[in-house]
PDB file of C-alpha atoms in Angstrom:
ATOM      1  CA  MET A  29      -0.016   0.094   0.013  1.00 39.00           C
ATOM      2  CA  LYS A  30       2.815   2.467   0.956  1.00 43.00           C
ATOM      3  CA  SER A  31       4.562   1.970  -2.420  1.00 49.00           C
ATOM      4  CA  LEU A  32       1.272   2.318  -4.258  1.00 41.00           C
ATOM      5  CA  VAL A  33       0.511   5.608  -2.551  1.00 40.00           C
ATOM      6  CA  LYS A  34       3.954   7.029  -3.376  1.00 45.00           C
ATOM      7  CA  LYS A  35       3.547   5.756  -7.015  1.00 46.00           C
ATOM      8  CA  ILE A  36       0.306   7.574  -7.410  1.00 40.00           C
ATOM      9  CA  LEU A  37       1.790  10.826  -5.817  1.00 42.00           C
ATOM     10  CA  ARG A  38       4.858  10.780  -8.242  1.00 46.00           C
ATOM     11  CA  GLU A  39       2.584  10.348 -11.200  1.00 46.00           C
ATOM     12  CA  HIS A  40       0.555  13.375 -10.425  1.00 45.00           C
ATOM     13  CA  SER A  41       3.354  15.500  -9.264  1.00 46.00           C
ATOM     14  CA  GLU A  42       4.993  17.430 -12.047  1.00 51.00           C
ATOM     15  CA  ILE A  43       7.510  19.325  -9.749  1.00 56.00           C
ATOM     16  CA  ASP A  44      11.103  18.207  -9.765  1.00 67.00           C
ATOM     17  CA  VAL A  45      13.797  18.824  -7.206  1.00 74.00           C
ATOM     18  CA  THR A  46      15.127  22.115  -8.958  1.00 79.00           C
ATOM     19  CA  GLN A  47      11.517  23.506  -9.111  1.00 81.00           C
ATOM     20  CA  PHE A  48      10.884  22.524  -5.515  1.00 82.00           C
ATOM     21  CA  LYS A  49      14.039  24.210  -4.300  1.00 82.00           C
ATOM     22  CA  ASP A  50      13.403  27.329  -6.186  1.00 86.00           C
ATOM     23  CA  GLU A  51       9.889  27.522  -4.900  1.00 89.00           C
ATOM     24  CA  VAL A  52      11.051  27.082  -1.260  1.00 90.00           C
ATOM     25  CA  PHE A  53      14.204  29.165  -1.466  1.00 92.00           C
ATOM     26  CA  ASP A  54      12.433  31.941  -3.208  1.00 92.00           C
ATOM     27  CA  LEU A  55      10.101  32.546  -0.204  1.00 92.00           C
ATOM     28  CA  PRO A  56      10.504  35.530   2.089  1.00 93.00           C
ATOM     29  CA  LEU A  57      13.002  35.010   4.985  1.00 95.00           C
ATOM     30  CA  GLU A  58      10.307  34.447   7.745  1.00 94.00           C
ATOM     31  CA  GLN A  59       8.461  31.803   5.509  1.00 92.00           C
ATOM     32  CA  ARG A  60      11.747  30.033   4.858  1.00 94.00           C
ATOM     33  CA  ARG A  61      12.436  29.883   8.539  1.00 93.00           C
ATOM     34  CA  ALA A  62       8.983  28.402   9.105  1.00 89.00           C
ATOM     35  CA  ILE A  63       9.533  25.736   6.565  1.00 89.00           C
ATOM     36  CA  GLN A  64      13.021  25.051   8.034  1.00 91.00           C
ATOM     37  CA  ARG A  65      11.459  24.637  11.571  1.00 89.00           C
ATOM     38  CA  GLY A  66       8.849  22.233  10.198  1.00 85.00           C
ATOM     39  CA  LEU A  67      11.493  20.168   8.281  1.00 86.00           C
ATOM     40  CA  GLU A  68      13.768  20.096  11.436  1.00 88.00           C
ATOM     41  CA  THR A  69      10.822  18.845  13.448  1.00 84.00           C
ATOM     42  CA  LEU A  70      10.167  16.169  10.788  1.00 78.00           C
ATOM     43  CA  VAL A  71      13.728  14.971  11.051  1.00 79.00           C
ATOM     44  CA  THR A  72      13.528  14.601  14.807  1.00 78.00           C
ATOM     45  CA  VAL A  73      10.472  12.454  14.689  1.00 68.00           C
ATOM     46  CA  LYS A  74      11.753   9.022  15.235  1.00 49.00           C
ATOM     47  CA  ASN A  75       8.524   7.090  14.521  1.00 46.00           C
ATOM     48  CA  THR A  76       7.910   7.568  10.892  1.00 48.00           C
ATOM     49  CA  GLU A  77       4.212   6.583  11.416  1.00 47.00           C
ATOM     50  CA  ASN A  78       1.980   5.582   8.673  1.00 48.00           C
ATOM     51  CA  LEU A  79       2.025   8.407   6.102  1.00 47.00           C
ATOM     52  CA  GLU A  80      -0.391   6.825   3.607  1.00 44.00           C
ATOM     53  CA  GLU A  81      -3.115   6.860   6.208  1.00 45.00           C
ATOM     54  CA  GLN A  82      -2.921  10.622   6.351  1.00 46.00           C
ATOM     55  CA  ILE A  83      -3.404  11.151   2.611  1.00 41.00           C
ATOM     56  CA  ASN A  84      -6.737  11.399   0.901  1.00 43.00           C
ATOM     57  CA  TYR A  85      -5.802  11.679  -2.775  1.00 39.00           C
ATOM     58  CA  LYS A  86      -8.482  13.507  -4.898  1.00 41.00           C
ATOM     59  CA  GLY A  87      -6.284  15.148  -7.579  1.00 40.00           C
ATOM     60  CA  ILE A  88      -4.597  17.107  -4.877  1.00 42.00           C
ATOM     61  CA  PRO A  89      -3.393  15.390  -1.672  1.00 45.00           C
ATOM     62  CA  GLU A  90      -5.143  16.723   1.589  1.00 44.00           C
ATOM     63  CA  MET A  91      -3.534  16.128   4.744  1.00 45.00           C
ATOM     64  CA  ARG A  92      -5.748  14.592   7.401  1.00 49.00           C
ATOM     65  CA  ALA A  93      -3.134  15.484  10.040  1.00 48.00           C
ATOM     66  CA  LYS A  94      -4.017  12.757  12.465  1.00 54.00           C
ATOM     67  CA  THR A  95      -0.367  12.150  13.438  1.00 58.00           C
ATOM     68  CA  THR A  96       2.768  14.187  14.162  1.00 60.00           C
ATOM     69  CA  ILE A  97       4.011  13.931  10.564  1.00 62.00           C
ATOM     70  CA  GLY A  98       0.702  14.800   9.224  1.00 64.00           C
ATOM     71  CA  LYS A  99       0.569  17.859  11.268  1.00 65.00           C
ATOM     72  CA  ILE A 100       3.983  18.934  10.154  1.00 68.00           C
ATOM     73  CA  PHE A 101       3.046  18.658   6.409  1.00 68.00           C
ATOM     74  CA  LYS A 102      -0.203  20.425   6.998  1.00 70.00           C
ATOM     75  CA  TRP A 103       1.573  23.276   8.741  1.00 66.00           C
ATOM     76  CA  VAL A 104       4.302  23.457   5.918  1.00 75.00           C
ATOM     77  CA  LYS A 105       1.502  23.427   3.341  1.00 74.00           C
ATOM     78  CA  ARG A 106       0.568  27.043   4.444  1.00 77.00           C
ATOM     79  CA  TYR A 107       3.795  28.262   2.618  1.00 80.00           C
ATOM     80  CA  ILE A 108       4.230  26.064  -0.438  1.00 80.00           C
ATOM     81  CA  THR A 109       2.111  24.601  -3.281  1.00 79.00           C
ATOM     82  CA  ASP A 110       0.575  21.092  -3.359  1.00 75.00           C
ATOM     83  CA  LYS A 111       3.050  20.008  -5.870  1.00 76.00           C
ATOM     84  CA  ALA A 112       5.903  21.045  -3.560  1.00 79.00           C
ATOM     85  CA  ILE A 113       4.295  19.089  -0.756  1.00 75.00           C
ATOM     86  CA  ASN A 114       4.120  16.036  -3.024  1.00 75.00           C
ATOM     87  CA  PHE A 115       7.870  16.325  -3.605  1.00 78.00           C
ATOM     88  CA  LEU A 116       8.439  16.490   0.289  1.00 76.00           C
ATOM     89  CA  ILE A 117       6.231  13.404   0.918  1.00 73.00           C
ATOM     90  CA  ASN A 118       8.215  11.419  -1.573  1.00 76.00           C
ATOM     91  CA  ALA A 119      11.593  13.001  -0.595  1.00 78.00           C
ATOM     92  CA  SER A 120      14.320  10.967   1.182  1.00 80.00           C
ATOM     93  CA  MET A 121      15.513  11.937   4.599  1.00 82.00           C
ATOM     94  CA  ASP A 122      18.790  12.961   3.008  1.00 85.00           C
ATOM     95  CA  GLU A 123      16.978  15.288   0.573  1.00 85.00           C
ATOM     96  CA  ILE A 124      15.074  16.940   3.640  1.00 85.00           C
ATOM     97  CA  LYS A 125      18.315  17.309   5.374  1.00 89.00           C
ATOM     98  CA  ASP A 126      19.842  18.855   2.319  1.00 89.00           C
ATOM     99  CA  THR A 127      16.878  21.326   2.110  1.00 89.00           C
ATOM    100  CA  ILE A 128      17.382  22.271   5.705  1.00 92.00           C
ATOM    101  CA  GLY A 129      21.150  22.907   5.062  1.00 92.00           C
ATOM    102  CA  MET A 130      20.481  25.194   2.078  1.00 91.00           C
ATOM    103  CA  LEU A 131      17.824  27.163   4.035  1.00 93.00           C
ATOM    104  CA  LYS A 132      20.499  27.757   6.705  1.00 94.00           C
ATOM    105  CA  VAL A 133      22.928  28.837   3.959  1.00 93.00           C
ATOM    106  CA  LEU A 134      20.340  31.315   2.896  1.00 95.00           C
ATOM    107  CA  ASP A 135      19.618  32.747   6.315  1.00 96.00           C
ATOM    108  CA  PRO A 136      21.419  36.017   6.426  1.00 96.00           C
ATOM    109  CA  THR A 137      21.582  35.937  10.388  1.00 94.00           C
ATOM    110  CA  ASP A 138      23.175  32.465  10.316  1.00 94.00           C
ATOM    111  CA  THR A 139      26.985  32.878  10.343  1.00 94.00           C
ATOM    112  CA  GLN A 140      27.941  29.426  11.442  1.00 91.00           C
ATOM    113  CA  GLY A 141      31.392  28.675   9.967  1.00 92.00           C
ATOM    114  CA  ILE A 142      31.801  32.221   8.654  1.00 96.00           C
ATOM    115  CA  PHE A 143      34.532  34.557  10.003  1.00 96.00           C
ATOM    116  CA  LYS A 144      34.775  38.313   9.764  1.00 96.00           C
ATOM    117  CA  PRO A 145      36.632  39.219   6.501  1.00 97.00           C
ATOM    118  CA  LYS A 146      39.919  40.983   6.680  1.00 97.00           C
ATOM    119  CA  ALA A 147      39.607  42.047   3.044  1.00 97.00           C
ATOM    120  CA  MET A 148      36.505  41.585   0.797  1.00 98.00           C
ATOM    121  CA  TYR A 149      36.718  41.668  -2.974  1.00 97.00           C
ATOM    122  CA  LEU A 150      33.577  42.880  -4.809  1.00 96.00           C
ATOM    123  CA  GLY A 151      33.107  40.511  -7.694  1.00 92.00           C
ATOM    124  CA  GLY A 152      30.576  40.278 -10.368  1.00 86.00           C
ATOM    125  CA  GLY A 153      29.601  41.288 -13.884  1.00 76.00           C
ATOM    126  CA  ILE A 154      31.086  44.674 -15.233  1.00 72.00           C
ATOM    127  CA  ASP A 155      31.370  44.492 -19.026  1.00 63.00           C
ATOM    128  CA  PHE A 156      27.850  42.950 -19.562  1.00 63.00           C
ATOM    129  CA  ALA A 157      26.175  44.390 -16.477  1.00 63.00           C
ATOM    130  CA  ASP A 158      23.626  47.153 -16.803  1.00 69.00           C
ATOM    131  CA  ASP A 159      25.047  48.770 -13.729  1.00 74.00           C
ATOM    132  CA  GLY A 160      28.270  47.269 -12.270  1.00 68.00           C
ATOM    133  CA  ALA A 161      29.013  50.319 -10.310  1.00 85.00           C
ATOM    134  CA  SER A 162      26.206  51.382  -8.101  1.00 90.00           C
ATOM    135  CA  TRP A 163      25.976  48.182  -5.963  1.00 94.00           C
ATOM    136  CA  ARG A 164      29.859  48.263  -5.301  1.00 95.00           C
ATOM    137  CA  THR A 165      29.618  52.052  -4.327  1.00 94.00           C
ATOM    138  CA  ARG A 166      26.646  51.079  -2.028  1.00 95.00           C
ATOM    139  CA  VAL A 167      28.765  48.455  -0.334  1.00 97.00           C
ATOM    140  CA  GLU A 168      31.558  51.038   0.083  1.00 97.00           C
ATOM    141  CA  GLU A 169      29.190  53.478   1.608  1.00 97.00           C
ATOM    142  CA  PHE A 170      27.757  50.818   3.819  1.00 97.00           C
ATOM    143  CA  PHE A 171      31.109  50.202   5.577  1.00 97.00           C
ATOM    144  CA  GLY A 172      32.426  53.649   5.160  1.00 97.00           C
ATOM    145  CA  SER A 173      35.377  55.325   3.454  1.00 96.00           C
ATOM    146  CA  ASP A 174      37.719  54.125   6.145  1.00 96.00           C
ATOM    147  CA  HIS A 175      37.273  50.685   4.839  1.00 97.00           C
ATOM    148  CA  VAL A 176      37.874  51.328   1.250  1.00 97.00           C
ATOM    149  CA  VAL A 177      41.166  50.637  -0.463  1.00 96.00           C
ATOM    150  CA  LYS A 178      41.795  53.403  -2.901  1.00 93.00           C
ATOM    151  CA  ASP A 179      44.237  56.158  -4.274  1.00 90.00           C
ATOM    152  CA  GLU A 180      47.937  55.488  -3.820  1.00 90.00           C
ATOM    153  CA  ARG A 181      47.333  52.387  -1.577  1.00 93.00           C
ATOM    154  CA  LEU A 182      45.309  50.785  -4.476  1.00 92.00           C
ATOM    155  CA  LEU A 183      47.783  51.936  -7.005  1.00 88.00           C
ATOM    156  CA  LYS A 184      50.558  50.156  -5.244  1.00 91.00           C
ATOM    157  CA  LEU A 185      48.407  47.021  -4.741  1.00 93.00           C
ATOM    158  CA  VAL A 186      47.542  46.612  -8.429  1.00 89.00           C
ATOM    159  CA  THR A 187      51.075  47.396  -9.672  1.00 87.00           C
ATOM    160  CA  THR A 188      53.074  45.380  -7.180  1.00 90.00           C
ATOM    161  CA  GLY A 189      50.685  43.053  -5.371  1.00 91.00           C
ATOM    162  CA  ASP A 190      51.526  44.653  -2.137  1.00 94.00           C
ATOM    163  CA  LEU A 191      48.783  45.984   0.277  1.00 94.00           C
ATOM    164  CA  ASN A 192      49.448  48.027   3.475  1.00 92.00           C
ATOM    165  CA  PHE A 193      46.617  47.454   5.756  1.00 95.00           C
ATOM    166  CA  SER A 194      47.788  50.200   8.195  1.00 94.00           C
ATOM    167  CA  GLY A 195      45.004  52.619   8.948  1.00 93.00           C
ATOM    168  CA  ILE A 196      42.366  50.465   7.131  1.00 96.00           C
ATOM    169  CA  LYS A 197      39.458  49.136   9.090  1.00 97.00           C
ATOM    170  CA  TYR A 198      38.399  45.614   8.526  1.00 97.00           C
ATOM    171  CA  PRO A 199      36.909  44.384   6.360  1.00 97.00           C
ATOM    172  CA  ALA A 200      38.942  46.261   3.767  1.00 98.00           C
ATOM    173  CA  ILE A 201      37.017  46.588   0.739  1.00 97.00           C
ATOM    174  CA  LEU A 202      38.461  46.045  -2.686  1.00 96.00           C
ATOM    175  CA  ASN A 203      36.435  47.421  -5.698  1.00 95.00           C
ATOM    176  CA  PRO A 204      37.773  46.347  -9.066  1.00 91.00           C
ATOM    177  CA  LEU A 205      36.150  49.355 -10.720  1.00 88.00           C
ATOM    178  CA  ARG A 206      38.444  51.668  -8.764  1.00 87.00           C
ATOM    179  CA  ALA A 207      41.529  49.849 -10.292  1.00 81.00           C
ATOM    180  CA  GLU A 208      40.446  49.830 -13.900  1.00 69.00           C
ATOM    181  CA  THR A 209      42.081  53.217 -14.737  1.00 64.00           C
ATOM    182  CA  VAL A 210      42.565  52.073 -18.241  1.00 58.00           C
ATOM    183  CA  ARG A 211      38.933  52.681 -19.139  1.00 61.00           C
ATOM    184  CA  ALA A 212      39.109  56.337 -18.187  1.00 66.00           C
ATOM    185  CA  GLU A 213      42.656  57.148 -19.301  1.00 70.00           C
ATOM    186  CA  ASP A 214      43.284  55.019 -22.305  1.00 75.00           C
ATOM    187  CA  GLN A 215      41.492  56.390 -25.400  1.00 80.00           C
ATOM    188  CA  GLU A 216      42.848  53.669 -27.578  1.00 81.00           C
ATOM    189  CA  PHE A 217      41.665  51.078 -25.205  1.00 79.00           C
ATOM    190  CA  GLN A 218      38.098  52.622 -25.233  1.00 78.00           C
ATOM    191  CA  GLU A 219      38.028  52.629 -28.938  1.00 83.00           C
ATOM    192  CA  MET A 220      39.138  49.036 -29.117  1.00 84.00           C
ATOM    193  CA  PHE A 221      36.670  47.991 -26.526  1.00 79.00           C
ATOM    194  CA  GLY A 222      33.793  49.532 -28.542  1.00 82.00           C
ATOM    195  CA  LYS A 223      35.073  47.642 -31.684  1.00 85.00           C
ATOM    196  CA  TRP A 224      35.217  44.477 -29.717  1.00 83.00           C
ATOM    197  CA  LYS A 225      31.674  44.851 -28.665  1.00 79.00           C
ATOM    198  CA  THR A 226      30.666  45.302 -32.331  1.00 87.00           C
ATOM    199  CA  ASP A 227      33.057  42.509 -33.578  1.00 88.00           C
ATOM    200  CA  GLU A 228      35.144  44.994 -35.663  1.00 88.00           C
ATOM    201  CA  LEU A 229      38.617  44.487 -34.214  1.00 88.00           C
ATOM    202  CA  THR A 230      41.392  43.549 -36.800  1.00 88.00           C
ATOM    203  CA  ASP A 231      43.729  40.802 -36.024  1.00 88.00           C
ATOM    204  CA  GLU A 232      46.414  43.562 -35.255  1.00 87.00           C
ATOM    205  CA  ASP A 233      44.084  45.368 -32.940  1.00 86.00           C
ATOM    206  CA  MET A 234      43.166  41.983 -31.111  1.00 89.00           C
ATOM    207  CA  ILE A 235      46.807  41.482 -30.246  1.00 88.00           C
ATOM    208  CA  ILE A 236      47.074  44.903 -28.691  1.00 86.00           C
ATOM    209  CA  PHE A 237      43.711  44.600 -27.095  1.00 86.00           C
ATOM    210  CA  LYS A 238      44.488  41.237 -25.409  1.00 87.00           C
ATOM    211  CA  GLU A 239      47.606  42.685 -23.915  1.00 86.00           C
ATOM    212  CA  LYS A 240      46.008  45.714 -22.514  1.00 82.00           C
ATOM    213  CA  ILE A 241      43.371  43.447 -20.894  1.00 82.00           C
ATOM    214  CA  ARG A 242      45.966  41.189 -19.460  1.00 84.00           C
ATOM    215  CA  GLU A 243      48.205  43.913 -18.082  1.00 79.00           C
ATOM    216  CA  GLN A 244      45.780  46.502 -17.010  1.00 75.00           C
ATOM    217  CA  ILE A 245      42.611  44.547 -16.002  1.00 79.00           C
ATOM    218  CA  VAL A 246      43.255  40.850 -15.403  1.00 83.00           C
ATOM    219  CA  HIS A 247      46.520  41.407 -13.494  1.00 84.00           C
ATOM    220  CA  GLN A 248      45.085  44.287 -11.469  1.00 86.00           C
ATOM    221  CA  ASP A 249      42.059  42.084 -10.389  1.00 87.00           C
ATOM    222  CA  LEU A 250      44.156  39.148  -9.485  1.00 89.00           C
ATOM    223  CA  TYR A 251      46.442  41.293  -7.347  1.00 92.00           C
ATOM    224  CA  MET A 252      43.441  42.383  -5.486  1.00 93.00           C
ATOM    225  CA  LEU A 253      41.956  38.995  -5.219  1.00 93.00           C
ATOM    226  CA  GLN A 254      45.202  37.532  -3.776  1.00 93.00           C
ATOM    227  CA  VAL A 255      45.126  39.773  -0.681  1.00 95.00           C
ATOM    228  CA  CYS A 256      41.516  38.999   0.005  1.00 96.00           C
ATOM    229  CA  ASP A 257      40.080  36.202   2.238  1.00 97.00           C
ATOM    230  CA  THR A 258      36.524  36.862   0.960  1.00 97.00           C
ATOM    231  CA  ASN A 259      34.919  37.162  -2.400  1.00 97.00           C
ATOM    232  CA  LEU A 260      31.383  38.798  -2.584  1.00 97.00           C
ATOM    233  CA  ILE A 261      29.955  38.021  -5.934  1.00 95.00           C
ATOM    234  CA  SER A 262      26.912  39.904  -7.321  1.00 94.00           C
ATOM    235  CA  PHE A 263      24.997  37.013  -9.184  1.00 92.00           C
ATOM    236  CA  ASP A 264      22.537  39.077 -11.457  1.00 87.00           C
ATOM    237  CA  GLY A 265      22.921  37.169 -14.628  1.00 78.00           C
ATOM    238  CA  SER A 266      25.723  39.415 -16.066  1.00 78.00           C
ATOM    239  CA  ALA A 267      28.745  37.587 -14.669  1.00 74.00           C
ATOM    240  CA  GLY A 268      31.213  36.468 -17.441  1.00 71.00           C
ATOM    241  CA  ALA A 269      34.332  34.430 -17.536  1.00 77.00           C
ATOM    242  CA  GLY A 270      36.246  36.823 -15.238  1.00 78.00           C
ATOM    243  CA  THR A 271      33.774  36.464 -12.271  1.00 84.00           C
ATOM    244  CA  PHE A 272      33.775  32.589 -12.670  1.00 85.00           C
ATOM    245  CA  GLY A 273      37.486  32.449 -13.004  1.00 85.00           C
ATOM    246  CA  GLU A 274      37.855  34.543  -9.883  1.00 88.00           C
ATOM    247  CA  ALA A 275      35.409  32.181  -8.010  1.00 88.00           C
ATOM    248  CA  GLN A 276      37.588  29.221  -8.807  1.00 88.00           C
ATOM    249  CA  ILE A 277      40.585  31.135  -7.559  1.00 90.00           C
ATOM    250  CA  SER A 278      38.837  31.845  -4.297  1.00 92.00           C
ATOM    251  CA  ALA A 279      37.968  28.176  -4.021  1.00 89.00           C
ATOM    252  CA  LEU A 280      41.585  27.213  -4.584  1.00 90.00           C
ATOM    253  CA  LYS A 281      42.779  29.767  -1.939  1.00 91.00           C
ATOM    254  CA  ASN A 282      40.117  28.636   0.513  1.00 92.00           C
ATOM    255  CA  GLN A 283      38.541  32.053   0.493  1.00 95.00           C
ATOM    256  CA  GLN A 284      34.930  32.688   1.729  1.00 96.00           C
ATOM    257  CA  VAL A 285      32.670  32.978  -1.327  1.00 96.00           C
ATOM    258  CA  PHE A 286      29.350  34.908  -0.792  1.00 97.00           C
ATOM    259  CA  ILE A 287      26.888  34.693  -3.779  1.00 96.00           C
ATOM    260  CA  TRP A 288      24.399  37.505  -3.769  1.00 96.00           C
ATOM    261  CA  LEU A 289      21.289  36.528  -5.753  1.00 95.00           C
ATOM    262  CA  ASN A 290      19.703  39.648  -7.232  1.00 94.00           C
ATOM    263  CA  SER A 291      17.901  40.886 -10.312  1.00 91.00           C
ATOM    264  CA  GLY A 292      15.578  37.920 -10.407  1.00 91.00           C
ATOM    265  CA  THR A 293      18.299  35.170 -10.343  1.00 92.00           C
ATOM    266  CA  LYS A 294      17.505  31.946  -8.477  1.00 90.00           C
ATOM    267  CA  MET A 295      19.267  29.205  -6.787  1.00 88.00           C
ATOM    268  CA  SER A 296      18.856  27.036  -9.938  1.00 87.00           C
ATOM    269  CA  ASN A 297      20.698  29.527 -11.982  1.00 90.00           C
ATOM    270  CA  ILE A 298      23.940  28.843 -10.055  1.00 89.00           C
ATOM    271  CA  SER A 299      26.131  26.342 -11.913  1.00 85.00           C
ATOM    272  CA  PRO A 300      26.795  22.952 -10.167  1.00 84.00           C
ATOM    273  CA  TRP A 301      30.656  23.768 -10.646  1.00 83.00           C
ATOM    274  CA  LEU A 302      30.221  26.916  -8.569  1.00 85.00           C
ATOM    275  CA  PHE A 303      28.370  25.174  -5.602  1.00 86.00           C
ATOM    276  CA  PRO A 304      31.239  23.456  -3.836  1.00 85.00           C
ATOM    277  CA  PRO A 305      33.163  26.543  -2.722  1.00 87.00           C
ATOM    278  CA  ILE A 306      30.199  28.634  -1.927  1.00 93.00           C
ATOM    279  CA  THR A 307      30.142  29.738   1.721  1.00 94.00           C
ATOM    280  CA  LYS A 308      26.939  31.650   1.862  1.00 96.00           C
ATOM    281  CA  ILE A 309      24.060  32.663  -0.529  1.00 96.00           C
ATOM    282  CA  ILE A 310      22.103  35.908   0.025  1.00 96.00           C
ATOM    283  CA  LYS A 311      19.010  37.050  -1.555  1.00 95.00           C
ATOM    284  CA  ASP A 312      18.071  40.555  -2.676  1.00 95.00           C
ATOM    285  CA  ASP A 313      17.987  43.033   0.063  1.00 95.00           C
ATOM    286  CA  GLU A 314      18.816  40.468   2.633  1.00 97.00           C
ATOM    287  CA  LEU A 315      22.580  41.315   1.594  1.00 97.00           C
ATOM    288  CA  TRP A 316      22.476  44.328   3.863  1.00 97.00           C
ATOM    289  CA  SER A 317      21.307  42.511   7.052  1.00 96.00           C
ATOM    290  CA  PHE A 318      23.975  39.827   6.232  1.00 97.00           C
ATOM    291  CA  LEU A 319      26.762  42.449   5.950  1.00 97.00           C
ATOM    292  CA  GLU A 320      25.733  43.878   9.325  1.00 97.00           C
ATOM    293  CA  ASN A 321      27.425  40.856  10.844  1.00 96.00           C
ATOM    294  CA  PHE A 322      30.776  42.202   9.871  1.00 96.00           C
ATOM    295  CA  LYS A 323      30.404  45.862  10.888  1.00 91.00           C
TER     296      LYS A 323
END
């Protein structure tokens, strides 16, 4: 009987694990916490009880809630759809525990295993971003100018790899846009960049363009990343090869990697290749309450 009920539920549930997680993880913080509490209670229930006796299948499963597990599912059902509930009913205990773990990762107040950064790099899209500057400026303003690495101190860092932390409050904020002086000062680069965007670079131009990118952008960014212990990445759909390359470098250096989901991006938009080094995932305006932990 138990296997038959699960078979029927699977046949009528069109939601898969990715859809389920997007639905749950996209909820507001307080609702995610409510789901987490319910699932944690479910995990602690030692007697699995007879779940099929609590289900009356009439197109949509209705929870009779006669037992502890039934009451948990009925309570959780206030926040998610029937299809998501179907997934939970059929989920293994490992899947439920994984969901609890991810809900904790998404909680901006949960800093278990996270240390206060000494230096934080502001990663994310620039070339293809609608606005790669304003959020970085807002982070700088959030912490204050005495946290921002700039001027002569930054120039020395991006040309020699050496950063003097004297007088800088932690976390030191490293904004790659502050280092890309080539964009403002090199007219030839600006012209080539425009041609690159429209696929008009000649072979000769490309040789010069690649060297400028390597020496005045890539090397500068890598010098900044090397002195950091934390990489905060704006994940808004505009990240290119540079951002993902920096994320892999952060992983190799055992740096903290914070992924900030914004501009409509969801958990399912994160590549499985990127998941292993991620320390924390933050959603939308929850970023600022998370950063409060480091003030």
